[in-house]
Amino acid sequence: MNKKTHPSGIDWQGLFKWSAQYTDGTKPTEVNPLTEEDRKWLEKVIAEYTFDEADRMGEITKVLCDHMEMDKGKLLEAIDELHELIDIHPRNGLNLVKCGGFKLLMDAMFNNPHEAVRRMAMQLFSSWVQNNVEMQEVAHKYGGLNMMHQYIKEESAKNKEQVIGAFSSLIRTSLAHIKYEFFSEMKGLDWLRQIILDKNASKRALKKVYFLLYDLIVKETDKSIDTVLYNENLIKDYIVKDKKMLKRMVNSLSYDEEEDLFSDHVLREFILNCLGAIFQYKDKAMTKEFKQLLEHKGNQIDEVVTSMSEHGGDEDTISLISKENEIISDILGQKGDFLMIH
């Protein structure tokens, strides 16, 4: 459904501009009584214009009831229209819950046989629950944390990436009891560790994971989630004790091709901020090996920046890469506050 055109197909905005052009108040307007034919036409177009969003969401919910057998194209159109209806007004998300559509959407997200349908459902789920405590509560009730298992079930990199994005939207600003279940019952840190150590994980997936991990570290350190953790430094202690995970994080700062230095800089910045927070919390975790790896990484960047400057490289690119080296310098010099993103 085009946001600028009503489902009736009438360009109401254009019609309004046209009528205003000829009835602008500068001269008397002749108004004749409506004929019966004109009256019926007016009643018809008003009925078409009166678009009940709740009724339409109910109709789409009926489509979702048969999502396992429904044509993929029709399902994608229905989910896309739901997205537009939510954009019109946030209350439509709660309206969808009331008519049972949100639960069906989550069922499609987990079980629909079409990869594209599951991915689009996850995208919609993510936009609804992000920074929305009410929707997060509903999503949790319907088994939202099971997305941790969905990551393993999905085979394509795109869907795995979308799982992490949707899960991050649910957990980052969620209520205390949801975070408690994630950390304690669902072994959330083990799940994040598994993805970080997975050599087949895509860089986009890793970027989302490190973004979530750094957010959790910051919230733990500033005590905003201390009510749900039995150890106020649970996350940092977990990483400090896991040398394999730390080494993987440091080694992930390397790049194969010089072009990767720019394309992956966001991923590396998230990793560096996580490492900065960990080494700031426990400086003894900075072993000689890790120090040498970080120094080598810094030297690599210096060489690239020097080469780019000498050959008239793009200034924005040089600035971004140089910023990365500033973070490394802060980590090695034990400077800066890694509770704030650089």
Coordinates of C-alpha atoms in Angstrom, one line a residue:
M1 CA 0.0 0.0 0.0
N2 CA 1.5 3.3 -1.1
K3 CA 1.6 5.6 1.9
K4 CA 0.7 8.6 -0.3
T5 CA -2.3 7.1 -2.0
H6 CA -5.4 5.8 -0.2
P7 CA -6.5 2.1 -0.8
S8 CA -9.4 3.5 -2.9
G9 CA -6.8 4.7 -5.5
I10 CA -7.8 8.3 -5.2
D11 CA -5.1 11.0 -4.9
W12 CA -6.8 12.9 -2.1
Q13 CA -4.0 15.3 -1.6
G14 CA -4.0 16.2 -5.3
L15 CA -7.8 16.7 -5.2
F16 CA -7.5 19.0 -2.2
K17 CA -4.9 21.1 -3.9
W18 CA -7.1 21.4 -7.0
S19 CA -10.2 22.4 -5.1
A20 CA -8.3 24.9 -3.0
Q21 CA -6.9 26.5 -6.3
Y22 CA -10.5 27.2 -7.4
T23 CA -12.0 28.1 -4.1
D24 CA -9.3 30.3 -2.5
G25 CA -11.8 32.8 -1.0
T26 CA -10.8 35.6 -3.3
K27 CA -14.2 35.6 -5.0
P28 CA -17.7 34.3 -4.3
T29 CA -18.2 30.7 -4.9
E30 CA -21.4 29.4 -6.6
V31 CA -22.8 26.4 -4.7
N32 CA -25.6 24.5 -6.2
P33 CA -27.7 21.8 -4.4
L34 CA -26.3 18.2 -4.9
T35 CA -28.2 16.1 -7.3
E36 CA -29.1 12.6 -6.2
E37 CA -26.4 11.2 -8.4
D38 CA -23.8 13.5 -6.9
R39 CA -24.9 12.6 -3.4
K40 CA -24.6 8.9 -4.0
W41 CA -21.1 9.4 -5.5
L42 CA -20.0 11.5 -2.5
E43 CA -21.3 8.9 0.0
K44 CA -19.4 6.3 -1.9
V45 CA -16.0 8.1 -1.9
I46 CA -16.4 9.1 1.8
A47 CA -17.1 5.4 2.6
E48 CA -13.9 4.4 0.7
Y49 CA -11.9 7.1 2.4
T50 CA -13.0 6.0 5.9
F51 CA -10.3 3.4 6.3
D52 CA -10.4 1.5 9.5
E53 CA -6.9 0.5 10.4
A54 CA -8.1 -2.0 13.1
D55 CA -10.4 -3.7 10.7
R56 CA -7.6 -4.0 8.1
M57 CA -5.2 -5.5 10.8
G58 CA -7.9 -8.0 11.6
E59 CA -8.1 -9.0 7.9
I60 CA -4.3 -9.4 7.8
T61 CA -4.4 -11.5 10.9
K62 CA -6.7 -13.9 9.1
V63 CA -4.1 -14.2 6.4
L64 CA -1.4 -15.0 9.0
C65 CA -3.6 -17.8 10.4
D66 CA -2.8 -19.8 7.2
H67 CA 0.8 -18.7 6.9
M68 CA 2.1 -22.2 6.7
E69 CA 0.2 -22.8 3.4
M70 CA -0.1 -19.3 2.1
D71 CA 1.7 -18.1 -1.0
K72 CA 5.0 -16.5 -0.2
G73 CA 4.3 -13.3 -2.2
K74 CA 1.0 -12.7 -0.5
L75 CA 2.5 -13.2 2.9
L76 CA 5.3 -10.8 2.2
E77 CA 2.8 -8.2 1.0
A78 CA 0.7 -8.7 4.2
I79 CA 3.7 -8.3 6.5
D80 CA 4.9 -5.2 4.6
E81 CA 1.4 -3.7 5.0
L82 CA 1.5 -4.4 8.7
H83 CA 4.8 -2.5 8.9
E84 CA 3.1 0.5 7.3
L85 CA 0.1 0.4 9.6
I86 CA 2.4 0.4 12.6
D87 CA 4.3 3.3 11.2
I88 CA 1.0 5.2 10.9
H89 CA 0.4 5.0 14.7
P90 CA 2.2 3.0 17.4
R91 CA -1.2 2.0 19.0
N92 CA -1.6 -0.3 16.0
G93 CA 1.0 -2.6 17.5
L94 CA -1.2 -3.2 20.5
N95 CA -4.2 -3.5 18.3
L96 CA -2.5 -6.3 16.5
V97 CA -1.8 -8.0 19.9
K98 CA -5.5 -7.7 20.8
C99 CA -6.6 -9.4 17.6
G100 CA -4.0 -12.2 17.9
G101 CA -1.9 -11.1 15.0
F102 CA 1.3 -10.5 16.9
K103 CA 1.4 -14.1 18.2
L104 CA 0.8 -15.3 14.6
L105 CA 3.5 -13.1 13.3
M106 CA 5.9 -14.6 15.8
D107 CA 4.8 -18.1 14.8
A108 CA 5.6 -17.2 11.2
M109 CA 9.0 -15.8 12.4
F110 CA 9.9 -19.1 13.9
N111 CA 8.1 -21.7 11.8
N112 CA 7.2 -20.5 8.3
P113 CA 8.9 -22.6 5.6
H114 CA 10.0 -19.6 3.5
E115 CA 13.3 -18.0 4.5
A116 CA 12.2 -14.5 3.2
V117 CA 9.0 -14.6 5.2
R118 CA 10.8 -15.4 8.4
R119 CA 13.3 -12.7 7.8
M120 CA 10.7 -10.0 7.1
A121 CA 8.7 -11.1 10.2
M122 CA 11.8 -10.7 12.3
Q123 CA 12.4 -7.2 10.8
L124 CA 8.9 -6.2 11.8
F125 CA 9.3 -7.8 15.2
S126 CA 12.5 -5.9 15.8
S127 CA 10.9 -2.5 14.9
W128 CA 8.0 -3.1 17.2
V129 CA 9.8 -4.2 20.4
Q130 CA 12.8 -1.8 20.2
N131 CA 12.5 0.7 23.1
N132 CA 8.9 -0.5 23.7
V133 CA 8.6 -2.1 27.1
E134 CA 4.9 -3.0 26.6
M135 CA 5.7 -4.9 23.4
Q136 CA 8.8 -6.5 24.9
E137 CA 6.6 -7.9 27.6
V138 CA 4.2 -9.4 25.1
A139 CA 7.1 -10.8 23.0
H140 CA 8.6 -12.4 26.1
K141 CA 5.3 -14.0 27.0
Y142 CA 5.1 -15.5 23.5
G143 CA 8.6 -17.0 23.7
G144 CA 10.7 -14.2 22.3
L145 CA 13.9 -15.5 24.0
N146 CA 13.6 -18.6 21.8
M147 CA 15.3 -16.6 19.1
M148 CA 18.5 -17.8 20.7
H149 CA 17.6 -21.3 19.3
Q150 CA 16.4 -19.8 16.1
Y151 CA 19.9 -18.5 15.3
I152 CA 21.1 -22.1 15.3
K153 CA 18.1 -23.3 13.2
E154 CA 18.6 -20.6 10.5
E155 CA 21.0 -21.6 7.7
S156 CA 21.4 -18.4 5.7
A157 CA 23.7 -15.7 6.9
K158 CA 21.0 -13.0 6.2
N159 CA 18.5 -14.7 8.5
K160 CA 21.1 -15.3 11.2
E161 CA 22.0 -11.7 11.1
Q162 CA 18.3 -10.7 11.4
V163 CA 17.8 -13.0 14.4
I164 CA 20.6 -11.3 16.3
G165 CA 19.2 -7.8 15.3
A166 CA 15.7 -8.7 16.5
F167 CA 17.0 -10.4 19.7
S168 CA 19.1 -7.3 20.5
S169 CA 16.1 -5.1 20.1
L170 CA 14.2 -7.2 22.6
I171 CA 16.9 -7.6 25.2
R172 CA 18.8 -4.3 25.4
T173 CA 16.1 -2.2 27.0
S174 CA 14.0 -5.0 28.4
L175 CA 12.6 -5.3 31.9
A176 CA 14.6 -6.9 34.7
H177 CA 12.9 -10.3 34.7
I178 CA 13.5 -10.7 31.0
K179 CA 17.2 -10.0 31.4
Y180 CA 17.4 -12.3 34.4
E181 CA 16.0 -15.1 32.3
F182 CA 18.4 -14.4 29.5
F183 CA 21.5 -14.4 31.8
S184 CA 20.5 -17.2 34.3
E185 CA 18.1 -19.6 32.7
M186 CA 18.9 -19.2 29.0
K187 CA 22.7 -19.0 29.6
G188 CA 22.9 -15.9 27.4
L189 CA 26.6 -15.3 27.8
D190 CA 27.3 -18.8 26.6
W191 CA 25.2 -18.0 23.5
L192 CA 27.0 -14.8 22.7
R193 CA 30.4 -16.6 23.2
Q194 CA 29.4 -19.4 20.8
I195 CA 28.6 -16.8 18.0
I196 CA 31.9 -14.9 18.7
L197 CA 33.9 -18.2 18.4
D198 CA 32.1 -19.4 15.3
K199 CA 34.5 -18.9 12.4
N200 CA 31.5 -19.1 10.0
A201 CA 29.7 -16.2 11.6
S202 CA 29.3 -13.3 9.2
K203 CA 30.8 -9.9 9.9
R204 CA 27.4 -8.3 10.0
A205 CA 26.3 -10.9 12.6
L206 CA 29.4 -10.2 14.7
K207 CA 28.9 -6.5 14.5
K208 CA 25.4 -6.9 16.0
V209 CA 26.7 -9.3 18.7
Y210 CA 29.5 -6.9 19.8
F211 CA 27.1 -4.0 19.8
L212 CA 24.8 -6.0 22.1
L213 CA 27.7 -7.2 24.3
Y214 CA 29.1 -3.7 24.7
D215 CA 25.7 -2.3 25.6
L216 CA 25.3 -5.0 28.3
I217 CA 28.8 -4.3 29.7
V218 CA 28.0 -0.6 30.0
K219 CA 24.6 -1.3 31.6
E220 CA 26.3 -3.7 34.0
T221 CA 29.0 -1.2 34.9
D222 CA 26.7 1.7 35.5
K223 CA 24.5 -0.5 37.7
S224 CA 21.4 -0.2 35.5
I225 CA 21.1 -4.0 35.4
D226 CA 22.7 -4.9 38.8
T227 CA 19.2 -5.9 40.2
V228 CA 19.1 -8.9 37.9
L229 CA 22.7 -10.2 38.3
Y230 CA 23.8 -12.2 41.3
N231 CA 27.3 -10.9 40.5
E232 CA 27.5 -7.1 39.7
N233 CA 30.5 -7.8 37.4
L234 CA 29.1 -11.1 35.9
I235 CA 29.7 -10.1 32.3
K236 CA 33.2 -8.7 32.7
D237 CA 34.3 -11.5 34.9
Y238 CA 32.9 -14.1 32.4
I239 CA 35.0 -12.6 29.6
V240 CA 38.2 -12.0 31.7
K241 CA 38.2 -15.7 32.7
D242 CA 37.7 -16.9 29.1
K243 CA 41.1 -16.5 27.4
K244 CA 39.9 -18.2 24.3
M245 CA 37.1 -15.6 23.9
L246 CA 39.4 -12.7 24.6
K247 CA 42.0 -14.0 22.1
R248 CA 39.3 -14.4 19.4
M249 CA 38.2 -10.8 20.1
V250 CA 41.7 -9.4 19.7
N251 CA 42.5 -11.5 16.6
S252 CA 39.2 -10.3 15.0
L253 CA 40.8 -6.9 14.7
S254 CA 43.1 -8.1 11.9
Y255 CA 42.1 -7.8 8.3
D256 CA 42.9 -9.7 5.1
E257 CA 42.8 -7.0 2.5
E258 CA 43.5 -3.3 2.9
E259 CA 40.0 -2.5 1.6
D260 CA 38.5 -4.4 4.6
L261 CA 40.2 -1.8 6.9
F262 CA 37.5 0.7 6.0
S263 CA 34.5 -1.6 5.4
D264 CA 34.8 -3.3 8.7
H265 CA 35.8 -0.4 10.9
V266 CA 32.5 -0.3 12.8
L267 CA 32.9 -4.0 13.7
R268 CA 36.4 -3.3 15.0
E269 CA 35.3 -0.2 17.0
F270 CA 32.7 -2.3 18.8
I271 CA 35.3 -5.0 19.6
L272 CA 37.8 -2.3 20.8
N273 CA 35.3 -0.7 23.1
C274 CA 34.5 -4.1 24.6
L275 CA 38.2 -4.9 25.1
G276 CA 38.8 -1.4 26.5
A277 CA 36.1 -1.9 29.1
I278 CA 37.4 -5.4 30.0
F279 CA 41.0 -4.2 30.4
Q280 CA 40.0 -1.1 32.2
Y281 CA 38.1 -3.3 34.7
K282 CA 40.9 -5.9 35.1
D283 CA 44.3 -4.6 33.8
K284 CA 45.9 -8.0 34.6
A285 CA 43.8 -9.4 31.8
M286 CA 46.1 -7.5 29.4
T287 CA 48.6 -10.3 28.9
K288 CA 51.9 -9.7 27.0
E289 CA 50.4 -11.6 24.0
F290 CA 47.4 -9.3 23.9
K291 CA 49.5 -6.2 24.2
Q292 CA 51.7 -7.3 21.3
L293 CA 48.7 -8.1 19.1
L294 CA 47.2 -4.6 19.8
E295 CA 50.5 -2.9 19.2
H296 CA 50.9 -4.8 15.9
K297 CA 47.4 -3.7 14.9
G298 CA 48.2 -0.1 15.8
N299 CA 51.4 -0.2 13.7
Q300 CA 49.4 -1.7 10.7
I301 CA 47.0 1.3 10.9
D302 CA 49.9 3.8 11.1
E303 CA 51.4 2.3 7.9
V304 CA 48.1 2.5 6.0
V305 CA 47.3 6.1 7.2
T306 CA 50.8 7.2 6.2
S307 CA 50.5 5.6 2.8
M308 CA 47.1 7.1 2.2
S309 CA 48.2 10.5 3.3
E310 CA 51.2 10.4 0.9
H311 CA 49.0 9.4 -2.0
G312 CA 46.2 11.8 -1.5
G313 CA 43.8 9.4 0.1
D314 CA 40.2 10.3 1.2
E315 CA 40.3 12.4 4.3
D316 CA 37.2 11.0 5.8
T317 CA 38.5 7.5 5.4
I318 CA 41.8 8.5 7.0
S319 CA 40.0 10.1 9.9
L320 CA 37.9 7.0 10.6
I321 CA 40.9 4.7 10.6
S322 CA 42.9 7.1 12.7
K323 CA 40.1 7.2 15.3
E324 CA 40.5 3.4 15.6
N325 CA 44.1 3.8 16.4
E326 CA 43.3 6.4 19.1
I327 CA 41.1 3.8 20.8
I328 CA 44.0 1.3 20.7
S329 CA 46.3 3.9 22.2
D330 CA 43.8 4.5 25.0
I331 CA 43.6 0.8 25.7
L332 CA 47.4 0.3 25.8
G333 CA 47.9 3.5 27.8
Q334 CA 45.0 2.6 30.2
K335 CA 43.4 6.0 29.4
G336 CA 39.9 7.0 28.6
D337 CA 36.5 5.9 29.9
F338 CA 35.2 2.9 28.0
L339 CA 31.8 3.3 29.6
M340 CA 31.2 5.9 26.9
I341 CA 31.4 5.0 23.2
H342 CA 34.4 6.7 21.6

